[in-house]
mmCIF file with all atom_site columns, C-alpha atoms in Angstrom:
data_model
loop_
_atom_site.group_PDB
_atom_site.id
_atom_site.type_symbol
_atom_site.label_atom_id
_atom_site.label_alt_id
_atom_site.label_comp_id
_atom_site.label_asym_id
_atom_site.label_entity_id
_atom_site.label_seq_id
_atom_site.pdbx_PDB_ins_code
_atom_site.Cartn_x
_atom_site.Cartn_y
_atom_site.Cartn_z
_atom_site.occupancy
_atom_site.B_iso_or_equiv
_atom_site.pdbx_formal_charge
_atom_site.auth_seq_id
_atom_site.auth_comp_id
_atom_site.auth_asym_id
_atom_site.auth_atom_id
_atom_site.pdbx_PDB_model_num
ATOM 1   C CA . MET A 1 1   ? -75.305  -44.544 15.758  1.00 0.00 ? 1   MET A CA 1
ATOM 2   C CA . ALA A 1 2   ? -76.879  -43.376 12.597  1.00 0.00 ? 2   ALA A CA 1
ATOM 3   C CA . GLN A 1 3   ? -78.659  -45.506 10.911  1.00 0.00 ? 3   GLN A CA 1
ATOM 4   C CA . VAL A 1 4   ? -76.329  -46.764 7.636   1.00 0.00 ? 4   VAL A CA 1
ATOM 5   C CA . LYS A 1 5   ? -78.727  -46.211 4.745   1.00 0.00 ? 5   LYS A CA 1
ATOM 6   C CA . LYS A 1 6   ? -78.388  -48.704 2.311   1.00 0.00 ? 6   LYS A CA 1
ATOM 7   C CA . ALA A 1 7   ? -79.007  -48.648 -1.923  1.00 0.00 ? 7   ALA A CA 1
ATOM 8   C CA . GLU A 1 8   ? -81.660  -51.505 -1.590  1.00 0.00 ? 8   GLU A CA 1
ATOM 9   C CA . VAL A 1 9   ? -83.662  -50.715 1.397   1.00 0.00 ? 9   VAL A CA 1
ATOM 10  C CA . ARG A 1 10  ? -84.179  -47.089 -0.162  1.00 0.00 ? 10  ARG A CA 1
ATOM 11  C CA . ASP A 1 11  ? -85.215  -49.320 -3.557  1.00 0.00 ? 11  ASP A CA 1
ATOM 12  C CA . ALA A 1 12  ? -87.350  -51.753 -2.104  1.00 0.00 ? 12  ALA A CA 1
ATOM 13  C CA . ILE A 1 13  ? -89.404  -48.475 -0.385  1.00 0.00 ? 13  ILE A CA 1
ATOM 14  C CA . VAL A 1 14  ? -89.613  -46.458 -3.782  1.00 0.00 ? 14  VAL A CA 1
ATOM 15  C CA . ALA A 1 15  ? -90.447  -49.402 -5.667  1.00 0.00 ? 15  ALA A CA 1
ATOM 16  C CA . ALA A 1 16  ? -93.258  -50.490 -3.775  1.00 0.00 ? 16  ALA A CA 1
ATOM 17  C CA . ALA A 1 17  ? -94.232  -47.408 -3.429  1.00 0.00 ? 17  ALA A CA 1
ATOM 18  C CA . HIS A 1 18  ? -94.761  -47.302 -6.832  1.00 0.00 ? 18  HIS A CA 1
ATOM 19  C CA . GLU A 1 19  ? -97.458  -49.837 -7.036  1.00 0.00 ? 19  GLU A CA 1
ATOM 20  C CA . LEU A 1 20  ? -99.006  -48.531 -4.427  1.00 0.00 ? 20  LEU A CA 1
ATOM 21  C CA . PHE A 1 21  ? -99.595  -45.368 -5.808  1.00 0.00 ? 21  PHE A CA 1
ATOM 22  C CA . ARG A 1 22  ? -99.948  -47.100 -9.574  1.00 0.00 ? 22  ARG A CA 1
ATOM 23  C CA . GLN A 1 23  ? -102.539 -49.271 -7.929  1.00 0.00 ? 23  GLN A CA 1
ATOM 24  C CA . HIS A 1 24  ? -104.438 -46.376 -5.137  1.00 0.00 ? 24  HIS A CA 1
ATOM 25  C CA . SER A 1 25  ? -103.685 -43.470 -6.542  1.00 0.00 ? 25  SER A CA 1
ATOM 26  C CA . TYR A 1 26  ? -101.405 -41.388 -4.174  1.00 0.00 ? 26  TYR A CA 1
ATOM 27  C CA . SER A 1 27  ? -104.352 -39.933 -1.845  1.00 0.00 ? 27  SER A CA 1
ATOM 28  C CA . GLY A 1 28  ? -105.044 -44.139 -1.589  1.00 0.00 ? 28  GLY A CA 1
ATOM 29  C CA . THR A 1 29  ? -101.743 -45.112 -0.245  1.00 0.00 ? 29  THR A CA 1
ATOM 30  C CA . THR A 1 30  ? -100.589 -44.195 3.581   1.00 0.00 ? 30  THR A CA 1
ATOM 31  C CA . LEU A 1 31  ? -96.621  -44.249 4.935   1.00 0.00 ? 31  LEU A CA 1
ATOM 32  C CA . ARG A 1 32  ? -97.358  -47.466 7.117   1.00 0.00 ? 32  ARG A CA 1
ATOM 33  C CA . GLN A 1 33  ? -98.890  -49.041 3.752   1.00 0.00 ? 33  GLN A CA 1
ATOM 34  C CA . ILE A 1 34  ? -95.614  -48.651 2.128   1.00 0.00 ? 34  ILE A CA 1
ATOM 35  C CA . ALA A 1 35  ? -93.312  -49.537 5.033   1.00 0.00 ? 35  ALA A CA 1
ATOM 36  C CA . THR A 1 36  ? -95.826  -53.149 4.632   1.00 0.00 ? 36  THR A CA 1
ATOM 37  C CA . ALA A 1 37  ? -95.236  -53.549 1.003   1.00 0.00 ? 37  ALA A CA 1
ATOM 38  C CA . ALA A 1 38  ? -91.519  -53.117 1.203   1.00 0.00 ? 38  ALA A CA 1
ATOM 39  C CA . ASP A 1 39  ? -91.621  -55.234 4.831   1.00 0.00 ? 39  ASP A CA 1
ATOM 40  C CA . VAL A 1 40  ? -89.703  -52.438 6.323   1.00 0.00 ? 40  VAL A CA 1
ATOM 41  C CA . SER A 1 41  ? -90.392  -50.292 9.780   1.00 0.00 ? 41  SER A CA 1
ATOM 42  C CA . LEU A 1 42  ? -92.622  -46.697 9.194   1.00 0.00 ? 42  LEU A CA 1
ATOM 43  C CA . ALA A 1 43  ? -89.520  -45.421 11.102  1.00 0.00 ? 43  ALA A CA 1
ATOM 44  C CA . ASN A 1 44  ? -87.282  -46.884 9.054   1.00 0.00 ? 44  ASN A CA 1
ATOM 45  C CA . VAL A 1 45  ? -89.283  -45.349 5.644   1.00 0.00 ? 45  VAL A CA 1
ATOM 46  C CA . TYR A 1 46  ? -88.920  -41.798 7.870   1.00 0.00 ? 46  TYR A CA 1
ATOM 47  C CA . SER A 1 47  ? -85.228  -42.763 7.783   1.00 0.00 ? 47  SER A CA 1
ATOM 48  C CA . TYR A 1 48  ? -85.414  -42.818 3.997   1.00 0.00 ? 48  TYR A CA 1
ATOM 49  C CA . PHE A 1 49  ? -87.667  -39.627 3.280   1.00 0.00 ? 49  PHE A CA 1
ATOM 50  C CA . ALA A 1 50  ? -88.978  -36.804 4.907   1.00 0.00 ? 50  ALA A CA 1
ATOM 51  C CA . SER A 1 51  ? -92.647  -37.745 4.144   1.00 0.00 ? 51  SER A CA 1
ATOM 52  C CA . LYS A 1 52  ? -95.338  -38.410 1.691   1.00 0.00 ? 52  LYS A CA 1
ATOM 53  C CA . LEU A 1 53  ? -94.900  -36.202 -1.411  1.00 0.00 ? 53  LEU A CA 1
ATOM 54  C CA . ASP A 1 54  ? -91.198  -36.766 -1.070  1.00 0.00 ? 54  ASP A CA 1
ATOM 55  C CA . LEU A 1 55  ? -91.244  -39.770 -1.821  1.00 0.00 ? 55  LEU A CA 1
ATOM 56  C CA . LEU A 1 56  ? -93.664  -39.644 -4.881  1.00 0.00 ? 56  LEU A CA 1
ATOM 57  C CA . VAL A 1 57  ? -91.040  -37.083 -5.945  1.00 0.00 ? 57  VAL A CA 1
ATOM 58  C CA . ALA A 1 58  ? -88.705  -39.989 -6.136  1.00 0.00 ? 58  ALA A CA 1
ATOM 59  C CA . ILE A 1 59  ? -90.622  -41.336 -8.602  1.00 0.00 ? 59  ILE A CA 1
ATOM 60  C CA . SER A 1 60  ? -92.204  -38.719 -10.262 1.00 0.00 ? 60  SER A CA 1
ATOM 61  C CA . ASP A 1 61  ? -89.602  -37.208 -11.394 1.00 0.00 ? 61  ASP A CA 1
ATOM 62  C CA . PRO A 1 62  ? -87.877  -39.904 -13.198 1.00 0.00 ? 62  PRO A CA 1
ATOM 63  C CA . TRP A 1 63  ? -90.072  -40.634 -14.684 1.00 0.00 ? 63  TRP A CA 1
ATOM 64  C CA . LEU A 1 64  ? -91.339  -37.959 -16.407 1.00 0.00 ? 64  LEU A CA 1
ATOM 65  C CA . ARG A 1 65  ? -87.511  -36.802 -17.402 1.00 0.00 ? 65  ARG A CA 1
ATOM 66  C CA . ASP A 1 66  ? -87.765  -40.772 -19.008 1.00 0.00 ? 66  ASP A CA 1
ATOM 67  C CA . ARG A 1 67  ? -90.428  -40.208 -20.070 1.00 0.00 ? 67  ARG A CA 1
ATOM 68  C CA . LEU A 1 68  ? -89.824  -36.793 -22.378 1.00 0.00 ? 68  LEU A CA 1
ATOM 69  C CA . GLU A 1 69  ? -86.818  -38.044 -23.083 1.00 0.00 ? 69  GLU A CA 1
ATOM 70  C CA . GLN A 1 70  ? -87.900  -41.732 -24.793 1.00 0.00 ? 70  GLN A CA 1
ATOM 71  C CA . LEU A 1 71  ? -90.280  -38.795 -26.529 1.00 0.00 ? 71  LEU A CA 1
ATOM 72  C CA . GLU A 1 72  ? -86.821  -36.746 -27.311 1.00 0.00 ? 72  GLU A CA 1
ATOM 73  C CA . ARG A 1 73  ? -85.811  -40.264 -29.171 1.00 0.00 ? 73  ARG A CA 1
ATOM 74  C CA . ASP A 1 74  ? -88.674  -41.167 -30.550 1.00 0.00 ? 74  ASP A CA 1
ATOM 75  C CA . LEU A 1 75  ? -88.716  -38.064 -32.452 1.00 0.00 ? 75  LEU A CA 1
ATOM 76  C CA . GLU A 1 76  ? -85.894  -38.637 -34.497 1.00 0.00 ? 76  GLU A CA 1
ATOM 77  C CA . GLU A 1 77  ? -87.727  -41.636 -36.788 1.00 0.00 ? 77  GLU A CA 1
ATOM 78  C CA . ILE A 1 78  ? -90.069  -38.947 -37.559 1.00 0.00 ? 78  ILE A CA 1
ATOM 79  C CA . LYS A 1 79  ? -89.416  -36.795 -40.495 1.00 0.00 ? 79  LYS A CA 1
ATOM 80  C CA . ASN A 1 80  ? -92.311  -34.117 -41.216 1.00 0.00 ? 80  ASN A CA 1
ATOM 81  C CA . PRO A 1 81  ? -92.149  -31.513 -39.088 1.00 0.00 ? 81  PRO A CA 1
ATOM 82  C CA . ARG A 1 82  ? -96.244  -31.500 -38.999 1.00 0.00 ? 82  ARG A CA 1
ATOM 83  C CA . GLN A 1 83  ? -96.133  -34.951 -38.140 1.00 0.00 ? 83  GLN A CA 1
ATOM 84  C CA . ARG A 1 84  ? -93.091  -34.198 -35.599 1.00 0.00 ? 84  ARG A CA 1
ATOM 85  C CA . LEU A 1 85  ? -95.711  -31.920 -33.520 1.00 0.00 ? 85  LEU A CA 1
ATOM 86  C CA . ARG A 1 86  ? -98.354  -34.133 -33.850 1.00 0.00 ? 86  ARG A CA 1
ATOM 87  C CA . PHE A 1 87  ? -96.765  -37.134 -32.241 1.00 0.00 ? 87  PHE A CA 1
ATOM 88  C CA . ILE A 1 88  ? -95.354  -34.449 -28.897 1.00 0.00 ? 88  ILE A CA 1
ATOM 89  C CA . ILE A 1 89  ? -98.320  -32.999 -28.572 1.00 0.00 ? 89  ILE A CA 1
ATOM 90  C CA . ALA A 1 90  ? -100.532 -36.796 -28.790 1.00 0.00 ? 90  ALA A CA 1
ATOM 91  C CA . ALA A 1 91  ? -97.700  -38.488 -26.417 1.00 0.00 ? 91  ALA A CA 1
ATOM 92  C CA . PHE A 1 92  ? -97.810  -35.284 -24.164 1.00 0.00 ? 92  PHE A CA 1
ATOM 93  C CA . TRP A 1 93  ? -101.879 -34.425 -23.456 1.00 0.00 ? 93  TRP A CA 1
ATOM 94  C CA . ARG A 1 94  ? -102.465 -38.179 -24.634 1.00 0.00 ? 94  ARG A CA 1
ATOM 95  C CA . GLU A 1 95  ? -100.214 -41.237 -24.279 1.00 0.00 ? 95  GLU A CA 1
ATOM 96  C CA . ILE A 1 96  ? -98.148  -39.344 -20.692 1.00 0.00 ? 96  ILE A CA 1
ATOM 97  C CA . PRO A 1 97  ? -101.345 -38.633 -19.223 1.00 0.00 ? 97  PRO A CA 1
ATOM 98  C CA . ALA A 1 98  ? -103.003 -42.827 -19.181 1.00 0.00 ? 98  ALA A CA 1
ATOM 99  C CA . GLU A 1 99  ? -99.200  -44.491 -19.204 1.00 0.00 ? 99  GLU A CA 1
ATOM 100 C CA . ASP A 1 100 ? -98.455  -46.773 -15.739 1.00 0.00 ? 100 ASP A CA 1
ATOM 101 C CA . ASN A 1 101 ? -102.336 -46.572 -14.673 1.00 0.00 ? 101 ASN A CA 1
ATOM 102 C CA . CYS A 1 102 ? -103.036 -42.598 -14.800 1.00 0.00 ? 102 CYS A CA 1
ATOM 103 C CA . PHE A 1 103 ? -100.272 -42.386 -12.838 1.00 0.00 ? 103 PHE A CA 1
ATOM 104 C CA . ALA A 1 104 ? -99.179  -38.379 -13.366 1.00 0.00 ? 104 ALA A CA 1
ATOM 105 C CA . ASN A 1 105 ? -102.422 -37.632 -11.499 1.00 0.00 ? 105 ASN A CA 1
ATOM 106 C CA . ASN A 1 106 ? -100.846 -38.731 -8.894  1.00 0.00 ? 106 ASN A CA 1
ATOM 107 C CA . ILE A 1 107 ? -99.197  -35.885 -9.329  1.00 0.00 ? 107 ILE A CA 1
ATOM 108 C CA . MET A 1 108 ? -101.277 -33.829 -8.980  1.00 0.00 ? 108 MET A CA 1
ATOM 109 C CA . GLN A 1 109 ? -102.968 -35.277 -6.154  1.00 0.00 ? 109 GLN A CA 1
ATOM 110 C CA . ALA A 1 110 ? -100.014 -34.461 -4.180  1.00 0.00 ? 110 ALA A CA 1
ATOM 111 C CA . LEU A 1 111 ? -99.360  -30.991 -5.285  1.00 0.00 ? 111 LEU A CA 1
ATOM 112 C CA . SER A 1 112 ? -103.453 -29.726 -4.518  1.00 0.00 ? 112 SER A CA 1
ATOM 113 C CA . THR A 1 113 ? -102.472 -30.532 -0.955  1.00 0.00 ? 113 THR A CA 1
ATOM 114 C CA . ALA A 1 114 ? -98.717  -29.456 -1.180  1.00 0.00 ? 114 ALA A CA 1
ATOM 115 C CA . GLN A 1 115 ? -97.343  -26.084 0.865   1.00 0.00 ? 115 GLN A CA 1
ATOM 116 C CA . PRO A 1 116 ? -94.655  -23.290 -1.421  1.00 0.00 ? 116 PRO A CA 1
ATOM 117 C CA . THR A 1 117 ? -91.772  -24.360 0.532   1.00 0.00 ? 117 THR A CA 1
ATOM 118 C CA . GLU A 1 118 ? -92.630  -28.040 -0.086  1.00 0.00 ? 118 GLU A CA 1
ATOM 119 C CA . TYR A 1 119 ? -92.498  -27.345 -3.941  1.00 0.00 ? 119 TYR A CA 1
ATOM 120 C CA . ASP A 1 120 ? -89.553  -28.101 -6.021  1.00 0.00 ? 120 ASP A CA 1
ATOM 121 C CA . ALA A 1 121 ? -89.961  -26.663 -9.562  1.00 0.00 ? 121 ALA A CA 1
ATOM 122 C CA . ARG A 1 122 ? -86.854  -28.028 -10.929 1.00 0.00 ? 122 ARG A CA 1
ATOM 123 C CA . THR A 1 123 ? -88.071  -31.205 -13.144 1.00 0.00 ? 123 THR A CA 1
ATOM 124 C CA . ILE A 1 124 ? -90.068  -29.022 -14.096 1.00 0.00 ? 124 ILE A CA 1
ATOM 125 C CA . GLU A 1 125 ? -88.682  -26.043 -15.615 1.00 0.00 ? 125 GLU A CA 1
ATOM 126 C CA . TRP A 1 126 ? -86.534  -28.746 -17.113 1.00 0.00 ? 126 TRP A CA 1
ATOM 127 C CA . SER A 1 127 ? -89.660  -30.364 -18.937 1.00 0.00 ? 127 SER A CA 1
ATOM 128 C CA . LYS A 1 128 ? -90.383  -26.941 -20.094 1.00 0.00 ? 128 LYS A CA 1
ATOM 129 C CA . GLN A 1 129 ? -87.010  -26.914 -21.661 1.00 0.00 ? 129 GLN A CA 1
ATOM 130 C CA . LYS A 1 130 ? -86.963  -30.426 -23.731 1.00 0.00 ? 130 LYS A CA 1
ATOM 131 C CA . LEU A 1 131 ? -90.290  -29.865 -24.482 1.00 0.00 ? 131 LEU A CA 1
ATOM 132 C CA . SER A 1 132 ? -89.386  -26.452 -26.194 1.00 0.00 ? 132 SER A CA 1
ATOM 133 C CA . GLU A 1 133 ? -86.189  -28.039 -27.615 1.00 0.00 ? 133 GLU A CA 1
ATOM 134 C CA . MET A 1 134 ? -88.637  -30.498 -29.313 1.00 0.00 ? 134 MET A CA 1
ATOM 135 C CA . LEU A 1 135 ? -91.374  -28.096 -30.268 1.00 0.00 ? 135 LEU A CA 1
ATOM 136 C CA . HIS A 1 136 ? -88.413  -25.833 -32.166 1.00 0.00 ? 136 HIS A CA 1
ATOM 137 C CA . LYS A 1 137 ? -87.353  -28.310 -33.983 1.00 0.00 ? 137 LYS A CA 1
ATOM 138 C CA . CYS A 1 138 ? -90.696  -28.338 -35.755 1.00 0.00 ? 138 CYS A CA 1
ATOM 139 C CA . LEU A 1 139 ? -92.068  -24.708 -35.973 1.00 0.00 ? 139 LEU A CA 1
ATOM 140 C CA . PRO A 1 140 ? -91.391  -22.335 -38.929 1.00 0.00 ? 140 PRO A CA 1
ATOM 141 C CA . ALA A 1 141 ? -89.196  -20.574 -39.012 1.00 0.00 ? 141 ALA A CA 1
ATOM 142 C CA . GLU A 1 142 ? -91.219  -17.370 -38.246 1.00 0.00 ? 142 GLU A CA 1
ATOM 143 C CA . ARG A 1 143 ? -93.344  -18.974 -35.512 1.00 0.00 ? 143 ARG A CA 1
ATOM 144 C CA . GLN A 1 144 ? -90.654  -19.652 -33.311 1.00 0.00 ? 144 GLN A CA 1
ATOM 145 C CA . ILE A 1 145 ? -90.590  -16.930 -32.004 1.00 0.00 ? 145 ILE A CA 1
ATOM 146 C CA . LEU A 1 146 ? -93.774  -18.134 -29.629 1.00 0.00 ? 146 LEU A CA 1
ATOM 147 C CA . LEU A 1 147 ? -91.372  -20.109 -27.677 1.00 0.00 ? 147 LEU A CA 1
ATOM 148 C CA . ALA A 1 148 ? -88.807  -17.530 -26.725 1.00 0.00 ? 148 ALA A CA 1
ATOM 149 C CA . ASP A 1 149 ? -90.195  -16.173 -23.246 1.00 0.00 ? 149 ASP A CA 1
ATOM 150 C CA . GLY A 1 150 ? -91.444  -19.948 -21.860 1.00 0.00 ? 150 GLY A CA 1
ATOM 151 C CA . SER A 1 151 ? -95.046  -18.972 -21.827 1.00 0.00 ? 151 SER A CA 1
ATOM 152 C CA . CYS A 1 152 ? -96.121  -21.611 -24.815 1.00 0.00 ? 152 CYS A CA 1
ATOM 153 C CA . THR A 1 153 ? -95.171  -24.405 -23.111 1.00 0.00 ? 153 THR A CA 1
ATOM 154 C CA . HIS A 1 154 ? -96.049  -23.887 -19.788 1.00 0.00 ? 154 HIS A CA 1
ATOM 155 C CA . LEU A 1 155 ? -99.881  -23.537 -21.315 1.00 0.00 ? 155 LEU A CA 1
ATOM 156 C CA . LEU A 1 156 ? -99.164  -26.685 -22.805 1.00 0.00 ? 156 LEU A CA 1
ATOM 157 C CA . PHE A 1 157 ? -98.053  -27.834 -19.263 1.00 0.00 ? 157 PHE A CA 1
ATOM 158 C CA . MET A 1 158 ? -101.074 -25.887 -17.470 1.00 0.00 ? 158 MET A CA 1
ATOM 159 C CA . ALA A 1 159 ? -103.137 -27.866 -20.299 1.00 0.00 ? 159 ALA A CA 1
ATOM 160 C CA . PHE A 1 160 ? -101.346 -31.334 -19.115 1.00 0.00 ? 160 PHE A CA 1
ATOM 161 C CA . ASP A 1 161 ? -102.103 -31.432 -15.500 1.00 0.00 ? 161 ASP A CA 1
ATOM 162 C CA . GLY A 1 162 ? -105.742 -31.441 -16.751 1.00 0.00 ? 162 GLY A CA 1
ATOM 163 C CA . PHE A 1 163 ? -105.638 -34.113 -19.091 1.00 0.00 ? 163 PHE A CA 1
ATOM 164 C CA . SER A 1 164 ? -104.214 -35.997 -16.631 1.00 0.00 ? 164 SER A CA 1
ATOM 165 C CA . LEU A 1 165 ? -107.425 -35.509 -13.719 1.00 0.00 ? 165 LEU A CA 1
ATOM 166 C CA . ASN A 1 166 ? -108.768 -36.100 -17.046 1.00 0.00 ? 166 ASN A CA 1
ATOM 167 C CA . SER A 1 167 ? -107.676 -39.476 -17.542 1.00 0.00 ? 167 SER A CA 1
ATOM 168 C CA . ARG A 1 168 ? -108.592 -41.196 -14.210 1.00 0.00 ? 168 ARG A CA 1
ATOM 169 C CA . LEU A 1 169 ? -112.041 -39.376 -13.585 1.00 0.00 ? 169 LEU A CA 1
ATOM 170 C CA . ASN A 1 170 ? -114.053 -38.266 -17.100 1.00 0.00 ? 170 ASN A CA 1
ATOM 171 C CA . PRO A 1 171 ? -111.970 -40.561 -19.952 1.00 0.00 ? 171 PRO A CA 1
ATOM 172 C CA . LYS A 1 172 ? -114.168 -39.074 -21.785 1.00 0.00 ? 172 LYS A CA 1
ATOM 173 C CA . ALA A 1 173 ? -112.380 -36.581 -22.184 1.00 0.00 ? 173 ALA A CA 1
ATOM 174 C CA . VAL A 1 174 ? -109.659 -37.270 -23.023 1.00 0.00 ? 174 VAL A CA 1
ATOM 175 C CA . CYS A 1 175 ? -107.827 -34.566 -25.481 1.00 0.00 ? 175 CYS A CA 1
ATOM 176 C CA . THR A 1 176 ? -109.175 -36.283 -29.486 1.00 0.00 ? 176 THR A CA 1
ATOM 177 C CA . ASP A 1 177 ? -107.599 -35.933 -32.550 1.00 0.00 ? 177 ASP A CA 1
ATOM 178 C CA . GLU A 1 178 ? -109.673 -32.265 -33.392 1.00 0.00 ? 178 GLU A CA 1
ATOM 179 C CA . VAL A 1 179 ? -107.710 -30.743 -30.222 1.00 0.00 ? 179 VAL A CA 1
ATOM 180 C CA . ILE A 1 180 ? -104.407 -31.906 -31.184 1.00 0.00 ? 180 ILE A CA 1
ATOM 181 C CA . ASP A 1 181 ? -104.753 -30.364 -34.390 1.00 0.00 ? 181 ASP A CA 1
ATOM 182 C CA . LEU A 1 182 ? -106.699 -27.571 -33.369 1.00 0.00 ? 182 LEU A CA 1
ATOM 183 C CA . ILE A 1 183 ? -103.290 -26.386 -31.081 1.00 0.00 ? 183 ILE A CA 1
ATOM 184 C CA . CYS A 1 184 ? -101.298 -27.647 -34.312 1.00 0.00 ? 184 CYS A CA 1
ATOM 185 C CA . ASN A 1 185 ? -102.300 -24.977 -36.072 1.00 0.00 ? 185 ASN A CA 1
ATOM 186 C CA . LEU A 1 186 ? -102.153 -22.524 -33.413 1.00 0.00 ? 186 LEU A CA 1
ATOM 187 C CA . LEU A 1 187 ? -98.875  -23.502 -33.135 1.00 0.00 ? 187 LEU A CA 1
ATOM 188 C CA . GLU A 1 188 ? -97.497  -23.715 -36.636 1.00 0.00 ? 188 GLU A CA 1
ATOM 189 C CA . GLY A 1 189 ? -100.186 -20.777 -37.551 1.00 0.00 ? 189 GLY A CA 1
ATOM 190 C CA . THR A 1 190 ? -102.090 -22.939 -39.997 1.00 0.00 ? 190 THR A CA 1
ATOM 191 C CA . PRO A 1 191 ? -105.555 -21.460 -41.911 1.00 0.00 ? 191 PRO A CA 1
ATOM 192 C CA . PRO A 1 192 ? -108.082 -24.144 -39.482 1.00 0.00 ? 192 PRO A CA 1
ATOM 193 C CA . ARG A 1 193 ? -109.905 -26.441 -42.735 1.00 0.00 ? 193 ARG A CA 1
ATOM 194 C CA . PRO A 1 194 ? -113.796 -26.055 -42.018 1.00 0.00 ? 194 PRO A CA 1
ATOM 195 C CA . PRO A 1 195 ? -116.060 -27.495 -40.205 1.00 0.00 ? 195 PRO A CA 1
ATOM 196 C CA . ARG A 1 196 ? -117.641 -30.292 -42.498 1.00 0.00 ? 196 ARG A CA 1
ATOM 197 C CA . ARG A 1 197 ? -121.731 -30.852 -42.705 1.00 0.00 ? 197 ARG A CA 1
ATOM 198 C CA . VAL A 1 198 ? -124.432 -32.910 -44.020 1.00 0.00 ? 198 VAL A CA 1
ATOM 199 C CA . ALA A 1 199 ? -126.226 -31.082 -47.416 1.00 0.00 ? 199 ALA A CA 1
ATOM 200 C CA . ARG A 1 200 ? -128.137 -33.023 -50.060 1.00 0.00 ? 200 ARG A CA 1
ATOM 201 C CA . ASN A 1 201 ? -126.980 -33.784 -52.816 1.00 0.00 ? 201 ASN A CA 1
ATOM 202 C CA . LYS A 1 202 ? -129.623 -34.642 -56.332 1.00 0.00 ? 202 LYS A CA 1
ATOM 203 C CA . THR A 1 203 ? -130.714 -37.700 -55.122 1.00 0.00 ? 203 THR A CA 1
ATOM 204 C CA . GLY A 1 204 ? -131.816 -36.370 -52.225 1.00 0.00 ? 204 GLY A CA 1
ATOM 205 C CA . LEU A 1 205 ? -129.171 -38.598 -49.766 1.00 0.00 ? 205 LEU A CA 1
ATOM 206 C CA . HIS A 1 206 ? -126.789 -36.817 -47.387 1.00 0.00 ? 206 HIS A CA 1
ATOM 207 C CA . SER A 1 207 ? -122.990 -36.155 -48.900 1.00 0.00 ? 207 SER A CA 1
ATOM 208 C CA . PRO A 1 208 ? -120.662 -34.131 -46.918 1.00 0.00 ? 208 PRO A CA 1
ATOM 209 C CA . GLN A 1 209 ? -119.685 -31.090 -47.717 1.00 0.00 ? 209 GLN A CA 1
ATOM 210 C CA . ARG A 1 210 ? -116.776 -28.314 -46.059 1.00 0.00 ? 210 ARG A CA 1
ATOM 211 C CA . ILE A 1 211 ? -118.722 -25.077 -44.306 1.00 0.00 ? 211 ILE A CA 1
ATOM 212 C CA . GLY A 1 212 ? -118.978 -22.610 -47.064 1.00 0.00 ? 212 GLY A CA 1
ATOM 213 C CA . THR A 1 213 ? -117.807 -24.731 -50.158 1.00 0.00 ? 213 THR A CA 1
ATOM 214 C CA . ALA A 1 214 ? -121.225 -25.096 -51.331 1.00 0.00 ? 214 ALA A CA 1
ATOM 215 C CA . GLN A 1 215 ? -122.071 -24.038 -54.696 1.00 0.00 ? 215 GLN A CA 1
ATOM 216 C CA . ARG A 1 216 ? -124.719 -21.579 -54.700 1.00 0.00 ? 216 ARG A CA 1
ATOM 217 C CA . LYS A 1 217 ? -127.799 -21.552 -56.612 1.00 0.00 ? 217 LYS A CA 1
ATOM 218 C CA . PRO A 1 218 ? -127.624 -19.796 -59.860 1.00 0.00 ? 218 PRO A CA 1
ATOM 219 C CA . GLU A 1 219 ? -129.550 -16.325 -59.360 1.00 0.00 ? 219 GLU A CA 1
ATOM 220 C CA . LYS A 1 220 ? -133.103 -15.665 -61.411 1.00 0.00 ? 220 LYS A CA 1
ATOM 221 C CA . ARG A 1 221 ? -132.035 -12.863 -64.333 1.00 0.00 ? 221 ARG A CA 1
#
């Protein structure tokens, strides 16, 4: 007789897995540990999920969709296009990778060992489209062509993967304000501001200058 699946049992397995992945990472968690935490048998876990990857997808897909939809709602409060753009990049490359004890890193761990037949790109493609829609509303009309073929959002997602890894493995390499401004300038087609350097003034003290803006000494005639 086929086992009757119950929503509360599935929810208990998902909740237990989410907490263990969050605390100990995907690679540091076994299905047996998940079964114990959910107070079900290992066979019960397999009756609901074909594999540990299948269980992670059940958690990570709604997690990422919810986060991007929340980001879209947050943008409604920001009217300035540049500020909206910075908010998107900061959230996507810095805030989301660090959230929930760097939960996005679990996705990287799982996919690094997955077979092509196990990979379902539907959530990633949905996420790319959602990101493209948000960016489209920030960019000048003449720059929106950058989003036409999906190459831009693909590149942003590749960087997201890297920042997700660094959030857990190397927090010193998280996305900086300088990186955010750089990508915003590239997307907007805005010339970058010259880097600052320190120059001595007449008092002998150091004062910041923009490279290329220092006053030249008058030529001797």
